C-alpha cells in the first residue's frame, strides 16, 4: 500500500507547506493523512516527467514536483475552457510555479495532446461529477502515455460508516451528503453527487482501459466508533474487506485493453 518512508516524508512536507490563512491551515491539518497517503502512492516519473492534478487546490501540487520528482506539474480546475491561471508558492529554497487550466472534466476535451503525461491524479473528483464520469476517466487515459498512471481517490459508500448510517436509519449513507448554503456573490460548489463502492471504482477504471495495480480502502479516525460493526458483518455472512471510508485506486494505461464507454452500473440505457 503506502511506503512508510514516503508517507513520513509527505506528512512532514505537508506540515511545512505555506498556507494563506488560519482557515486554510485548519483544513490542511485535518486532511494531512489523506493528502500524505496520496503522495505516498505517486509512482516515480516516467518518460515525460509530467503530471496533471485534476481539481488543483495547491495542497499536494507543489509536492508532486518537490517530493515526487516530476519536472512539470499542471493543474486542471472547473471553469470556462481556455482560461489558464498561474499559481505560485514560495518556499525557503525557491518558488514553485504551476499553470492551472480551466475546463469541465466530464464534458470538455482535456486541453493537452495525446500521451502528454506520466501521471494523472483525480483526488476527490469523481464523486462530484453529475453527468458523465467516464468522460473524465477516458480523457485521463488519452492524455497519459502508454504505461502512465492514473491515481483516483474517493469516498467509499460501502464503508462501515455507511453501513452504520443505514442501520441507524437517520443519515444519508454517503460520507458527505450536504449542500452548501447559497450566499450572495458566491458561486455554488457541486457537492457529492454520487459516491462509489470500492468495487465500482475499480470496475469503472478498468472499463476505461486501465490495468488496476492497487485497489483498497483505509479507515478515517473520526469514524472509528463504527469499527465494531465489522464483526457484525462477518458474523452475518457479509464481506468485511474494503470497508474503510476512503477508496484508493492506482492504475496503468494499457492500450491493448478494451474500453466500455457506458458501464451498466453507472449509466442507464
Coordinates of C-alpha atoms in Angstrom, one line a residue, residues 12 19 70 78 100 117-118 129 131 181 193 210 233 235 254 262:
X12 CA 6.4 16.4 7.2
X19 CA -0.8 28.5 3.6
X70 CA 8.1 15.4 -11.5
X78 CA -13.5 23.5 -13.2
X100 CA -3.9 25.7 -13.9
X117 CA 1.6 13.0 -19.0
X118 CA 3.1 10.2 -17.0
X129 CA -19.4 14.6 -11.3
X131 CA -23.3 13.8 -15.9
X181 CA -25.8 27.2 1.7
X193 CA -23.4 13.8 -6.4
X210 CA -6.7 0.7 -17.3
X233 CA -20.8 -8.1 9.2
X235 CA -21.0 -12.9 11.8
X254 CA -2.8 -0.3 -21.4
X262 CA -21.0 3.2 -20.6

